[in-house]
């Protein structure tokens, strides 16, 4: 049985305070705390690249699982849309080299944003099961500070830098069940890098309407295909796009708000890392059934069910 054995993360030490710069951004503090929800944002150093964040997440994993043998790793995936350099070579190859892994490893990148963890979890498990692999590393690392315009507070107040690594192997803590995936490329311009400036631009109203209209029906469908009702789910880990989005999704889902945590106040929206950063907190707790749902860039949204073994 192949599934999630452990999760570890790397959070850069440097933080930017949204509270301190609320006036500069033309916002009041209440807007920062109740709407945006991110009181501070993680920021990598200028010396750190996407692959470095992955390496530091792996070092954190070794403190939890010191028995991991690098020679045993046979699959490595990096989910990122902000790779090292210009994306050539692929960041996963750079990570493989920096970690000193064997050459006998499948290594590739997946270019997905906020839905990336849900997609990649199914991809790595399916590949490993099909090919008889036993030890996989799923990295999420998408430092948006690379592409943010520091004067565009529609994006500058939202995104934080972080990385996570999910160790996939036998005798797991969680296995995933059936997932649901959706894409609307017609609205892909809602979150994109502008070709002329090479900086991030976002139509926040489009993103909000998309999240509240598309995510709840997909969650309902995922529950249905897994034969579950809402009350049988112990925890709903939703991508931490903003506190306002999470607060509006809760009544639409019709579940207890205590089951839908907002845990990103001091990190920011860490894109593909937001779900594993949350899940890391619940690896050793009592919750048996956890729903994970990622939504954003693409526009793409994906939902899955994790069951504790």
PDB file of C-alpha atoms in Angstrom:
ATOM      1  CA  UNK A   1       0.000   0.000   0.000  1.00  0.00           C
ATOM      2  CA  UNK A   2       1.478   3.322  -1.122  1.00  0.00           C
ATOM      3  CA  UNK A   3       0.563   6.632   0.486  1.00  0.00           C
ATOM      4  CA  UNK A   4       1.685   9.589   2.585  1.00  0.00           C
ATOM      5  CA  UNK A   5       4.176   8.604   5.268  1.00  0.00           C
ATOM      6  CA  UNK A   6       5.420  12.035   6.371  1.00  0.00           C
ATOM      7  CA  UNK A   7       5.409  15.731   5.462  1.00  0.00           C
ATOM      8  CA  UNK A   8       8.009  18.372   6.257  1.00  0.00           C
ATOM      9  CA  UNK A   9       8.306  22.008   5.278  1.00  0.00           C
ATOM     10  CA  UNK A  10      10.664  24.921   4.969  1.00  0.00           C
ATOM     11  CA  UNK A  11       9.492  28.372   6.026  1.00  0.00           C
ATOM     12  CA  UNK A  12      11.997  31.174   5.348  1.00  0.00           C
ATOM     13  CA  UNK A  13      12.938  33.178   8.436  1.00  0.00           C
ATOM     14  CA  UNK A  14      12.240  36.551   6.839  1.00  0.00           C
ATOM     15  CA  UNK A  15       8.695  37.876   7.068  1.00  0.00           C
ATOM     16  CA  UNK A  16       7.027  40.991   5.685  1.00  0.00           C
ATOM     17  CA  UNK A  17       4.352  42.550   7.920  1.00  0.00           C
ATOM     18  CA  UNK A  18       1.105  43.436   6.184  1.00  0.00           C
ATOM     19  CA  UNK A  19      -0.023  45.214   9.354  1.00  0.00           C
ATOM     20  CA  UNK A  20       2.952  47.570   9.286  1.00  0.00           C
ATOM     21  CA  UNK A  21       2.371  48.517   5.666  1.00  0.00           C
ATOM     22  CA  UNK A  22      -1.435  48.652   5.670  1.00  0.00           C
ATOM     23  CA  UNK A  23      -1.491  52.440   5.383  1.00  0.00           C
ATOM     24  CA  UNK A  24       1.132  52.371   2.630  1.00  0.00           C
ATOM     25  CA  UNK A  25      -1.055  49.893   0.731  1.00  0.00           C
ATOM     26  CA  UNK A  26      -4.136  52.076   1.206  1.00  0.00           C
ATOM     27  CA  UNK A  27      -5.847  49.497   3.456  1.00  0.00           C
ATOM     28  CA  UNK A  28      -7.013  49.587   7.046  1.00  0.00           C
ATOM     29  CA  UNK A  29      -5.859  46.969   9.539  1.00  0.00           C
ATOM     30  CA  UNK A  30      -9.313  45.389   9.724  1.00  0.00           C
ATOM     31  CA  UNK A  31      -9.207  44.743   5.977  1.00  0.00           C
ATOM     32  CA  UNK A  32      -5.846  43.020   6.397  1.00  0.00           C
ATOM     33  CA  UNK A  33      -6.946  40.806   9.282  1.00  0.00           C
ATOM     34  CA  UNK A  34     -10.520  39.991   8.238  1.00  0.00           C
ATOM     35  CA  UNK A  35     -10.464  40.022   4.428  1.00  0.00           C
ATOM     36  CA  UNK A  36      -6.926  39.293   3.280  1.00  0.00           C
ATOM     37  CA  UNK A  37      -6.224  37.354   6.477  1.00  0.00           C
ATOM     38  CA  UNK A  38      -2.450  37.415   6.079  1.00  0.00           C
ATOM     39  CA  UNK A  39      -0.863  39.532   8.791  1.00  0.00           C
ATOM     40  CA  UNK A  40       2.612  38.590   7.558  1.00  0.00           C
ATOM     41  CA  UNK A  41       4.139  36.933   4.508  1.00  0.00           C
ATOM     42  CA  UNK A  42       7.116  34.614   4.197  1.00  0.00           C
ATOM     43  CA  UNK A  43       9.916  35.814   1.932  1.00  0.00           C
ATOM     44  CA  UNK A  44      12.887  33.796   0.728  1.00  0.00           C
ATOM     45  CA  UNK A  45      16.297  35.450   0.606  1.00  0.00           C
ATOM     46  CA  UNK A  46      17.735  36.672  -2.670  1.00  0.00           C
ATOM     47  CA  UNK A  47      20.302  33.855  -2.500  1.00  0.00           C
ATOM     48  CA  UNK A  48      17.636  31.135  -2.340  1.00  0.00           C
ATOM     49  CA  UNK A  49      16.146  29.630  -5.476  1.00  0.00           C
ATOM     50  CA  UNK A  50      13.191  27.276  -5.881  1.00  0.00           C
ATOM     51  CA  UNK A  51      15.399  24.177  -5.646  1.00  0.00           C
ATOM     52  CA  UNK A  52      17.044  25.474  -2.461  1.00  0.00           C
ATOM     53  CA  UNK A  53      13.653  25.680  -0.759  1.00  0.00           C
ATOM     54  CA  UNK A  54      13.070  22.043  -1.724  1.00  0.00           C
ATOM     55  CA  UNK A  55      16.439  20.997  -0.326  1.00  0.00           C
ATOM     56  CA  UNK A  56      15.718  22.694   2.998  1.00  0.00           C
ATOM     57  CA  UNK A  57      12.320  21.026   3.193  1.00  0.00           C
ATOM     58  CA  UNK A  58      14.040  17.665   2.660  1.00  0.00           C
ATOM     59  CA  UNK A  59      16.522  18.442   5.433  1.00  0.00           C
ATOM     60  CA  UNK A  60      13.538  19.060   7.708  1.00  0.00           C
ATOM     61  CA  UNK A  61      12.087  15.704   6.616  1.00  0.00           C
ATOM     62  CA  UNK A  62      15.289  13.933   7.652  1.00  0.00           C
ATOM     63  CA  UNK A  63      14.907  15.270  11.191  1.00  0.00           C
ATOM     64  CA  UNK A  64      11.531  13.526  11.334  1.00  0.00           C
ATOM     65  CA  UNK A  65      12.530  10.415   9.415  1.00  0.00           C
ATOM     66  CA  UNK A  66      16.311   9.975   9.840  1.00  0.00           C
ATOM     67  CA  UNK A  67      16.069   6.420   8.516  1.00  0.00           C
ATOM     68  CA  UNK A  68      15.327   7.632   4.969  1.00  0.00           C
ATOM     69  CA  UNK A  69      18.055   6.369   2.659  1.00  0.00           C
ATOM     70  CA  UNK A  70      18.749   8.672  -0.278  1.00  0.00           C
ATOM     71  CA  UNK A  71      19.743   5.661  -2.384  1.00  0.00           C
ATOM     72  CA  UNK A  72      16.227   4.275  -1.962  1.00  0.00           C
ATOM     73  CA  UNK A  73      14.455   7.250  -3.540  1.00  0.00           C
ATOM     74  CA  UNK A  74      13.161   6.178  -6.940  1.00  0.00           C
ATOM     75  CA  UNK A  75      10.721   8.982  -7.779  1.00  0.00           C
ATOM     76  CA  UNK A  76      10.910  12.758  -7.344  1.00  0.00           C
ATOM     77  CA  UNK A  77       8.374  15.363  -8.467  1.00  0.00           C
ATOM     78  CA  UNK A  78       8.567  19.135  -8.055  1.00  0.00           C
ATOM     79  CA  UNK A  79       5.350  21.134  -8.385  1.00  0.00           C
ATOM     80  CA  UNK A  80       6.230  24.688  -9.384  1.00  0.00           C
ATOM     81  CA  UNK A  81       5.422  27.431 -11.863  1.00  0.00           C
ATOM     82  CA  UNK A  82       8.421  29.481 -10.756  1.00  0.00           C
ATOM     83  CA  UNK A  83      11.331  27.116 -11.429  1.00  0.00           C
ATOM     84  CA  UNK A  84      15.057  27.718 -11.146  1.00  0.00           C
ATOM     85  CA  UNK A  85      16.351  29.935 -13.934  1.00  0.00           C
ATOM     86  CA  UNK A  86      14.160  29.806 -17.024  1.00  0.00           C
ATOM     87  CA  UNK A  87      12.904  26.323 -16.237  1.00  0.00           C
ATOM     88  CA  UNK A  88      15.533  24.533 -18.282  1.00  0.00           C
ATOM     89  CA  UNK A  89      16.810  22.202 -16.954  1.00  0.00           C
ATOM     90  CA  UNK A  90      13.796  21.126 -14.955  1.00  0.00           C
ATOM     91  CA  UNK A  91      14.003  21.989 -11.257  1.00  0.00           C
ATOM     92  CA  UNK A  92      13.514  18.364 -10.172  1.00  0.00           C
ATOM     93  CA  UNK A  93      16.792  17.435 -11.892  1.00  0.00           C
ATOM     94  CA  UNK A  94      18.547  20.201  -9.966  1.00  0.00           C
ATOM     95  CA  UNK A  95      16.992  18.971  -6.713  1.00  0.00           C
ATOM     96  CA  UNK A  96      18.060  15.385  -7.506  1.00  0.00           C
ATOM     97  CA  UNK A  97      21.637  16.582  -7.892  1.00  0.00           C
ATOM     98  CA  UNK A  98      21.648  18.801  -4.802  1.00  0.00           C
ATOM     99  CA  UNK A  99      20.260  15.970  -2.667  1.00  0.00           C
ATOM    100  CA  UNK A 100      22.825  13.522  -3.990  1.00  0.00           C
ATOM    101  CA  UNK A 101      20.204  10.996  -5.043  1.00  0.00           C
ATOM    102  CA  UNK A 102      20.855   7.954  -7.189  1.00  0.00           C
ATOM    103  CA  UNK A 103      20.666   8.233 -10.973  1.00  0.00           C
ATOM    104  CA  UNK A 104      18.011   5.514 -10.830  1.00  0.00           C
ATOM    105  CA  UNK A 105      15.280   8.022 -10.073  1.00  0.00           C
ATOM    106  CA  UNK A 106      12.376   9.338 -12.123  1.00  0.00           C
ATOM    107  CA  UNK A 107      12.444  13.119 -11.759  1.00  0.00           C
ATOM    108  CA  UNK A 108      10.126  15.621 -13.397  1.00  0.00           C
ATOM    109  CA  UNK A 109       8.283  18.890 -12.779  1.00  0.00           C
ATOM    110  CA  UNK A 110       4.541  19.550 -12.785  1.00  0.00           C
ATOM    111  CA  UNK A 111       3.550  23.075 -13.805  1.00  0.00           C
ATOM    112  CA  UNK A 112       0.470  23.665 -11.691  1.00  0.00           C
ATOM    113  CA  UNK A 113      -0.329  26.254  -9.062  1.00  0.00           C
ATOM    114  CA  UNK A 114      -2.853  26.060  -6.250  1.00  0.00           C
ATOM    115  CA  UNK A 115      -4.375  22.738  -7.364  1.00  0.00           C
ATOM    116  CA  UNK A 116      -0.928  21.214  -7.864  1.00  0.00           C
ATOM    117  CA  UNK A 117      -0.641  19.194  -4.670  1.00  0.00           C
ATOM    118  CA  UNK A 118      -3.894  17.320  -5.288  1.00  0.00           C
ATOM    119  CA  UNK A 119      -2.911  16.534  -8.875  1.00  0.00           C
ATOM    120  CA  UNK A 120       0.669  15.574  -8.068  1.00  0.00           C
ATOM    121  CA  UNK A 121      -0.300  13.324  -5.168  1.00  0.00           C
ATOM    122  CA  UNK A 122      -2.347  11.167  -7.522  1.00  0.00           C
ATOM    123  CA  UNK A 123       0.345  11.313 -10.218  1.00  0.00           C
ATOM    124  CA  UNK A 124       3.166  10.148  -7.958  1.00  0.00           C
ATOM    125  CA  UNK A 125       1.102   7.416  -6.297  1.00  0.00           C
ATOM    126  CA  UNK A 126      -0.144   6.122  -9.656  1.00  0.00           C
ATOM    127  CA  UNK A 127       3.349   6.087 -11.143  1.00  0.00           C
ATOM    128  CA  UNK A 128       4.848   4.380  -8.132  1.00  0.00           C
ATOM    129  CA  UNK A 129       2.137   1.719  -7.970  1.00  0.00           C
ATOM    130  CA  UNK A 130       2.317   1.049 -11.722  1.00  0.00           C
ATOM    131  CA  UNK A 131       6.109   0.759 -11.763  1.00  0.00           C
ATOM    132  CA  UNK A 132       6.664  -0.968  -8.428  1.00  0.00           C
ATOM    133  CA  UNK A 133       8.450   2.023  -6.897  1.00  0.00           C
ATOM    134  CA  UNK A 134       8.673   2.200  -3.116  1.00  0.00           C
ATOM    135  CA  UNK A 135      10.071   5.593  -2.107  1.00  0.00           C
ATOM    136  CA  UNK A 136       8.912   8.903  -3.592  1.00  0.00           C
ATOM    137  CA  UNK A 137       9.374  12.578  -2.797  1.00  0.00           C
ATOM    138  CA  UNK A 138       6.701  15.103  -3.762  1.00  0.00           C
ATOM    139  CA  UNK A 139       7.958  18.684  -3.488  1.00  0.00           C
ATOM    140  CA  UNK A 140       5.862  21.841  -3.729  1.00  0.00           C
ATOM    141  CA  UNK A 141       7.837  25.055  -4.108  1.00  0.00           C
ATOM    142  CA  UNK A 142       6.438  28.150  -5.792  1.00  0.00           C
ATOM    143  CA  UNK A 143       8.109  31.354  -4.561  1.00  0.00           C
ATOM    144  CA  UNK A 144       5.868  34.038  -6.023  1.00  0.00           C
ATOM    145  CA  UNK A 145       8.187  36.754  -4.741  1.00  0.00           C
ATOM    146  CA  UNK A 146      10.075  36.118  -7.992  1.00  0.00           C
ATOM    147  CA  UNK A 147       7.219  37.527 -10.058  1.00  0.00           C
ATOM    148  CA  UNK A 148       5.360  39.954  -7.788  1.00  0.00           C
ATOM    149  CA  UNK A 149       5.329  43.685  -8.511  1.00  0.00           C
ATOM    150  CA  UNK A 150       6.164  45.206  -5.094  1.00  0.00           C
ATOM    151  CA  UNK A 151       3.853  48.135  -5.869  1.00  0.00           C
ATOM    152  CA  UNK A 152       0.858  45.987  -6.857  1.00  0.00           C
ATOM    153  CA  UNK A 153      -0.925  45.472  -3.554  1.00  0.00           C
ATOM    154  CA  UNK A 154      -3.577  43.292  -5.198  1.00  0.00           C
ATOM    155  CA  UNK A 155      -0.903  40.589  -5.216  1.00  0.00           C
ATOM    156  CA  UNK A 156       1.840  41.870  -2.911  1.00  0.00           C
ATOM    157  CA  UNK A 157      -0.370  41.452   0.184  1.00  0.00           C
ATOM    158  CA  UNK A 158      -1.252  37.852  -0.622  1.00  0.00           C
ATOM    159  CA  UNK A 159       1.628  35.557  -1.512  1.00  0.00           C
ATOM    160  CA  UNK A 160       4.281  33.973   0.682  1.00  0.00           C
ATOM    161  CA  UNK A 161       7.292  31.788  -0.119  1.00  0.00           C
ATOM    162  CA  UNK A 162       7.581  28.266   1.298  1.00  0.00           C
ATOM    163  CA  UNK A 163       8.236  24.675   0.314  1.00  0.00           C
ATOM    164  CA  UNK A 164       7.009  21.283   1.471  1.00  0.00           C
ATOM    165  CA  UNK A 165       8.037  17.714   0.794  1.00  0.00           C
ATOM    166  CA  UNK A 166       5.670  14.775   1.106  1.00  0.00           C
ATOM    167  CA  UNK A 167       7.268  11.371   1.575  1.00  0.00           C
ATOM    168  CA  UNK A 168       5.338   8.692  -0.321  1.00  0.00           C
ATOM    169  CA  UNK A 169       6.066   5.082   0.566  1.00  0.00           C
ATOM    170  CA  UNK A 170       4.723   1.837   1.998  1.00  0.00           C
ATOM    171  CA  UNK A 171       3.017   1.587   5.426  1.00  0.00           C
ATOM    172  CA  UNK A 172       1.559   5.096   5.055  1.00  0.00           C
ATOM    173  CA  UNK A 173      -0.294   7.309   7.483  1.00  0.00           C
ATOM    174  CA  UNK A 174      -2.758   8.412   4.777  1.00  0.00           C
ATOM    175  CA  UNK A 175      -3.878   6.971   1.467  1.00  0.00           C
ATOM    176  CA  UNK A 176      -5.885   8.947  -1.063  1.00  0.00           C
ATOM    177  CA  UNK A 177      -9.167   7.870  -2.549  1.00  0.00           C
ATOM    178  CA  UNK A 178     -10.949   9.063  -5.714  1.00  0.00           C
ATOM    179  CA  UNK A 179     -10.317  12.651  -6.817  1.00  0.00           C
ATOM    180  CA  UNK A 180     -12.128  15.165  -8.999  1.00  0.00           C
ATOM    181  CA  UNK A 181     -10.442  17.617 -11.376  1.00  0.00           C
ATOM    182  CA  UNK A 182     -11.694  20.602 -13.372  1.00  0.00           C
ATOM    183  CA  UNK A 183     -10.175  23.265 -15.640  1.00  0.00           C
ATOM    184  CA  UNK A 184     -11.476  26.509 -17.171  1.00  0.00           C
ATOM    185  CA  UNK A 185      -8.778  27.890 -19.451  1.00  0.00           C
ATOM    186  CA  UNK A 186     -11.193  30.525 -20.734  1.00  0.00           C
ATOM    187  CA  UNK A 187     -10.564  32.409 -17.484  1.00  0.00           C
ATOM    188  CA  UNK A 188      -6.825  31.705 -17.375  1.00  0.00           C
ATOM    189  CA  UNK A 189      -6.129  35.422 -17.743  1.00  0.00           C
ATOM    190  CA  UNK A 190      -7.475  35.897 -14.210  1.00  0.00           C
ATOM    191  CA  UNK A 191      -4.090  34.876 -12.734  1.00  0.00           C
ATOM    192  CA  UNK A 192      -1.169  35.218 -15.091  1.00  0.00           C
ATOM    193  CA  UNK A 193       2.270  36.649 -15.677  1.00  0.00           C
ATOM    194  CA  UNK A 194       2.031  39.685 -17.935  1.00  0.00           C
ATOM    195  CA  UNK A 195       4.078  39.130 -21.082  1.00  0.00           C
ATOM    196  CA  UNK A 196       5.352  42.702 -21.229  1.00  0.00           C
ATOM    197  CA  UNK A 197       6.310  43.183 -17.570  1.00  0.00           C
ATOM    198  CA  UNK A 198       6.971  39.513 -16.674  1.00  0.00           C
ATOM    199  CA  UNK A 199       5.182  40.240 -13.396  1.00  0.00           C
ATOM    200  CA  UNK A 200       2.096  38.674 -11.843  1.00  0.00           C
ATOM    201  CA  UNK A 201      -1.306  40.172 -12.528  1.00  0.00           C
ATOM    202  CA  UNK A 202      -4.553  39.012 -10.976  1.00  0.00           C
ATOM    203  CA  UNK A 203      -8.229  39.818 -11.363  1.00  0.00           C
ATOM    204  CA  UNK A 204      -9.290  39.235  -7.789  1.00  0.00           C
ATOM    205  CA  UNK A 205     -13.019  39.494  -8.426  1.00  0.00           C
ATOM    206  CA  UNK A 206     -12.815  36.757 -11.063  1.00  0.00           C
ATOM    207  CA  UNK A 207     -10.881  34.515  -8.690  1.00  0.00           C
ATOM    208  CA  UNK A 208     -13.339  35.038  -5.839  1.00  0.00           C
ATOM    209  CA  UNK A 209     -16.397  34.343  -8.015  1.00  0.00           C
ATOM    210  CA  UNK A 210     -14.699  31.252  -9.406  1.00  0.00           C
ATOM    211  CA  UNK A 211     -13.853  29.890  -5.948  1.00  0.00           C
ATOM    212  CA  UNK A 212     -17.305  30.321  -4.424  1.00  0.00           C
ATOM    213  CA  UNK A 213     -19.185  29.081  -7.492  1.00  0.00           C
ATOM    214  CA  UNK A 214     -17.039  26.133  -8.580  1.00  0.00           C
ATOM    215  CA  UNK A 215     -15.367  24.680  -5.488  1.00  0.00           C
ATOM    216  CA  UNK A 216     -18.469  23.691  -3.439  1.00  0.00           C
ATOM    217  CA  UNK A 217     -20.066  21.656  -6.292  1.00  0.00           C
ATOM    218  CA  UNK A 218     -16.770  19.881  -6.925  1.00  0.00           C
ATOM    219  CA  UNK A 219     -16.454  19.015  -3.243  1.00  0.00           C
ATOM    220  CA  UNK A 220     -20.008  17.641  -3.304  1.00  0.00           C
ATOM    221  CA  UNK A 221     -19.113  15.513  -6.332  1.00  0.00           C
ATOM    222  CA  UNK A 222     -15.921  14.225  -4.685  1.00  0.00           C
ATOM    223  CA  UNK A 223     -17.856  13.226  -1.586  1.00  0.00           C
ATOM    224  CA  UNK A 224     -20.462  11.507  -3.740  1.00  0.00           C
ATOM    225  CA  UNK A 225     -18.020   9.408  -5.780  1.00  0.00           C
ATOM    226  CA  UNK A 226     -16.333   8.346  -2.547  1.00  0.00           C
ATOM    227  CA  UNK A 227     -19.642   7.391  -0.937  1.00  0.00           C
ATOM    228  CA  UNK A 228     -19.291   9.929   1.875  1.00  0.00           C
ATOM    229  CA  UNK A 229     -21.555  12.537   3.381  1.00  0.00           C
ATOM    230  CA  UNK A 230     -20.292  15.847   4.754  1.00  0.00           C
ATOM    231  CA  UNK A 231     -20.494  14.770   8.373  1.00  0.00           C
ATOM    232  CA  UNK A 232     -18.191  11.808   7.749  1.00  0.00           C
ATOM    233  CA  UNK A 233     -15.324  14.170   6.907  1.00  0.00           C
ATOM    234  CA  UNK A 234     -13.355  15.211   9.976  1.00  0.00           C
ATOM    235  CA  UNK A 235     -11.452  18.077   8.362  1.00  0.00           C
ATOM    236  CA  UNK A 236     -11.653  20.187   5.219  1.00  0.00           C
ATOM    237  CA  UNK A 237      -8.246  21.520   4.190  1.00  0.00           C
ATOM    238  CA  UNK A 238      -8.965  24.141   1.534  1.00  0.00           C
ATOM    239  CA  UNK A 239      -6.306  26.067  -0.347  1.00  0.00           C
ATOM    240  CA  UNK A 240      -5.513  29.200   1.660  1.00  0.00           C
ATOM    241  CA  UNK A 241      -6.231  31.774  -1.048  1.00  0.00           C
ATOM    242  CA  UNK A 242      -7.401  34.366   1.486  1.00  0.00           C
ATOM    243  CA  UNK A 243      -9.414  34.441   4.691  1.00  0.00           C
ATOM    244  CA  UNK A 244     -12.301  36.064   2.816  1.00  0.00           C
ATOM    245  CA  UNK A 245     -12.514  33.144   0.398  1.00  0.00           C
ATOM    246  CA  UNK A 246     -12.415  30.556   3.191  1.00  0.00           C
ATOM    247  CA  UNK A 247     -15.020  32.458   5.244  1.00  0.00           C
ATOM    248  CA  UNK A 248     -17.368  32.546   2.248  1.00  0.00           C
ATOM    249  CA  UNK A 249     -16.867  28.897   1.351  1.00  0.00           C
ATOM    250  CA  UNK A 250     -17.816  27.608   4.814  1.00  0.00           C
ATOM    251  CA  UNK A 251     -21.573  28.451   4.654  1.00  0.00           C
ATOM    252  CA  UNK A 252     -21.735  27.313   1.026  1.00  0.00           C
ATOM    253  CA  UNK A 253     -20.335  23.943   2.044  1.00  0.00           C
ATOM    254  CA  UNK A 254     -22.757  23.701   4.959  1.00  0.00           C
ATOM    255  CA  UNK A 255     -20.209  22.306   7.396  1.00  0.00           C
ATOM    256  CA  UNK A 256     -19.000  23.257  10.864  1.00  0.00           C
ATOM    257  CA  UNK A 257     -16.553  26.164  10.492  1.00  0.00           C
ATOM    258  CA  UNK A 258     -14.243  24.472  13.004  1.00  0.00           C
ATOM    259  CA  UNK A 259     -13.677  21.771  10.393  1.00  0.00           C
ATOM    260  CA  UNK A 260     -12.411  24.346   7.861  1.00  0.00           C
ATOM    261  CA  UNK A 261      -9.310  25.950   9.381  1.00  0.00           C
ATOM    262  CA  UNK A 262      -7.545  29.071   8.179  1.00  0.00           C
ATOM    263  CA  UNK A 263      -3.923  28.505   9.147  1.00  0.00           C
ATOM    264  CA  UNK A 264      -2.022  30.837   6.836  1.00  0.00           C
ATOM    265  CA  UNK A 265      -2.236  34.148   8.718  1.00  0.00           C
ATOM    266  CA  UNK A 266       1.528  34.294   9.279  1.00  0.00           C
ATOM    267  CA  UNK A 267       2.662  32.677   6.026  1.00  0.00           C
ATOM    268  CA  UNK A 268       0.478  34.011   3.223  1.00  0.00           C
ATOM    269  CA  UNK A 269      -0.849  32.154   0.206  1.00  0.00           C
ATOM    270  CA  UNK A 270       1.947  29.674  -0.507  1.00  0.00           C
ATOM    271  CA  UNK A 271       0.281  28.356  -3.682  1.00  0.00           C
ATOM    272  CA  UNK A 272       0.889  24.592  -4.146  1.00  0.00           C
ATOM    273  CA  UNK A 273       2.404  24.330  -0.657  1.00  0.00           C
ATOM    274  CA  UNK A 274      -0.659  25.599   1.211  1.00  0.00           C
ATOM    275  CA  UNK A 275      -2.341  22.187   1.539  1.00  0.00           C
ATOM    276  CA  UNK A 276       0.733  20.158   2.591  1.00  0.00           C
ATOM    277  CA  UNK A 277       1.682  22.919   5.061  1.00  0.00           C
ATOM    278  CA  UNK A 278      -1.714  22.457   6.704  1.00  0.00           C
ATOM    279  CA  UNK A 279      -1.689  18.677   6.447  1.00  0.00           C
ATOM    280  CA  UNK A 280       1.682  18.542   8.189  1.00  0.00           C
ATOM    281  CA  UNK A 281      -0.087  19.750  11.357  1.00  0.00           C
ATOM    282  CA  UNK A 282      -2.506  16.825  11.299  1.00  0.00           C
ATOM    283  CA  UNK A 283      -0.217  13.888  10.562  1.00  0.00           C
ATOM    284  CA  UNK A 284      -0.218  12.761  14.190  1.00  0.00           C
ATOM    285  CA  UNK A 285      -3.710  13.808  15.285  1.00  0.00           C
ATOM    286  CA  UNK A 286      -6.988  11.911  15.464  1.00  0.00           C
ATOM    287  CA  UNK A 287      -8.733  13.006  12.239  1.00  0.00           C
ATOM    288  CA  UNK A 288      -9.426   9.909  10.145  1.00  0.00           C
ATOM    289  CA  UNK A 289     -10.958  11.391   6.991  1.00  0.00           C
ATOM    290  CA  UNK A 290      -9.611  14.623   5.499  1.00  0.00           C
ATOM    291  CA  UNK A 291     -10.809  16.356   2.355  1.00  0.00           C
ATOM    292  CA  UNK A 292      -8.231  18.425   0.477  1.00  0.00           C
ATOM    293  CA  UNK A 293      -9.147  20.946  -2.210  1.00  0.00           C
ATOM    294  CA  UNK A 294      -6.886  23.232  -4.247  1.00  0.00           C
ATOM    295  CA  UNK A 295      -8.087  25.958  -6.611  1.00  0.00           C
ATOM    296  CA  UNK A 296      -6.514  28.827  -8.507  1.00  0.00           C
ATOM    297  CA  UNK A 297      -4.154  29.311 -11.454  1.00  0.00           C
ATOM    298  CA  UNK A 298      -5.486  27.874 -14.677  1.00  0.00           C
ATOM    299  CA  UNK A 299      -8.193  28.267 -13.667  1.00  0.00           C
ATOM    300  CA  UNK A 300      -7.843  24.831 -12.130  1.00  0.00           C
ATOM    301  CA  UNK A 301      -9.511  23.125  -9.186  1.00  0.00           C
ATOM    302  CA  UNK A 302      -9.048  19.645  -7.741  1.00  0.00           C
ATOM    303  CA  UNK A 303     -10.384  17.798  -4.700  1.00  0.00           C
ATOM    304  CA  UNK A 304      -9.502  14.491  -3.055  1.00  0.00           C
ATOM    305  CA  UNK A 305     -10.114  12.448   0.079  1.00  0.00           C
ATOM    306  CA  UNK A 306      -7.374  11.238   2.416  1.00  0.00           C
ATOM    307  CA  UNK A 307      -8.058   8.368   4.806  1.00  0.00           C
ATOM    308  CA  UNK A 308      -5.880   7.549   7.793  1.00  0.00           C
ATOM    309  CA  UNK A 309      -4.705   3.949   7.863  1.00  0.00           C
TER     310      UNK A 309
END
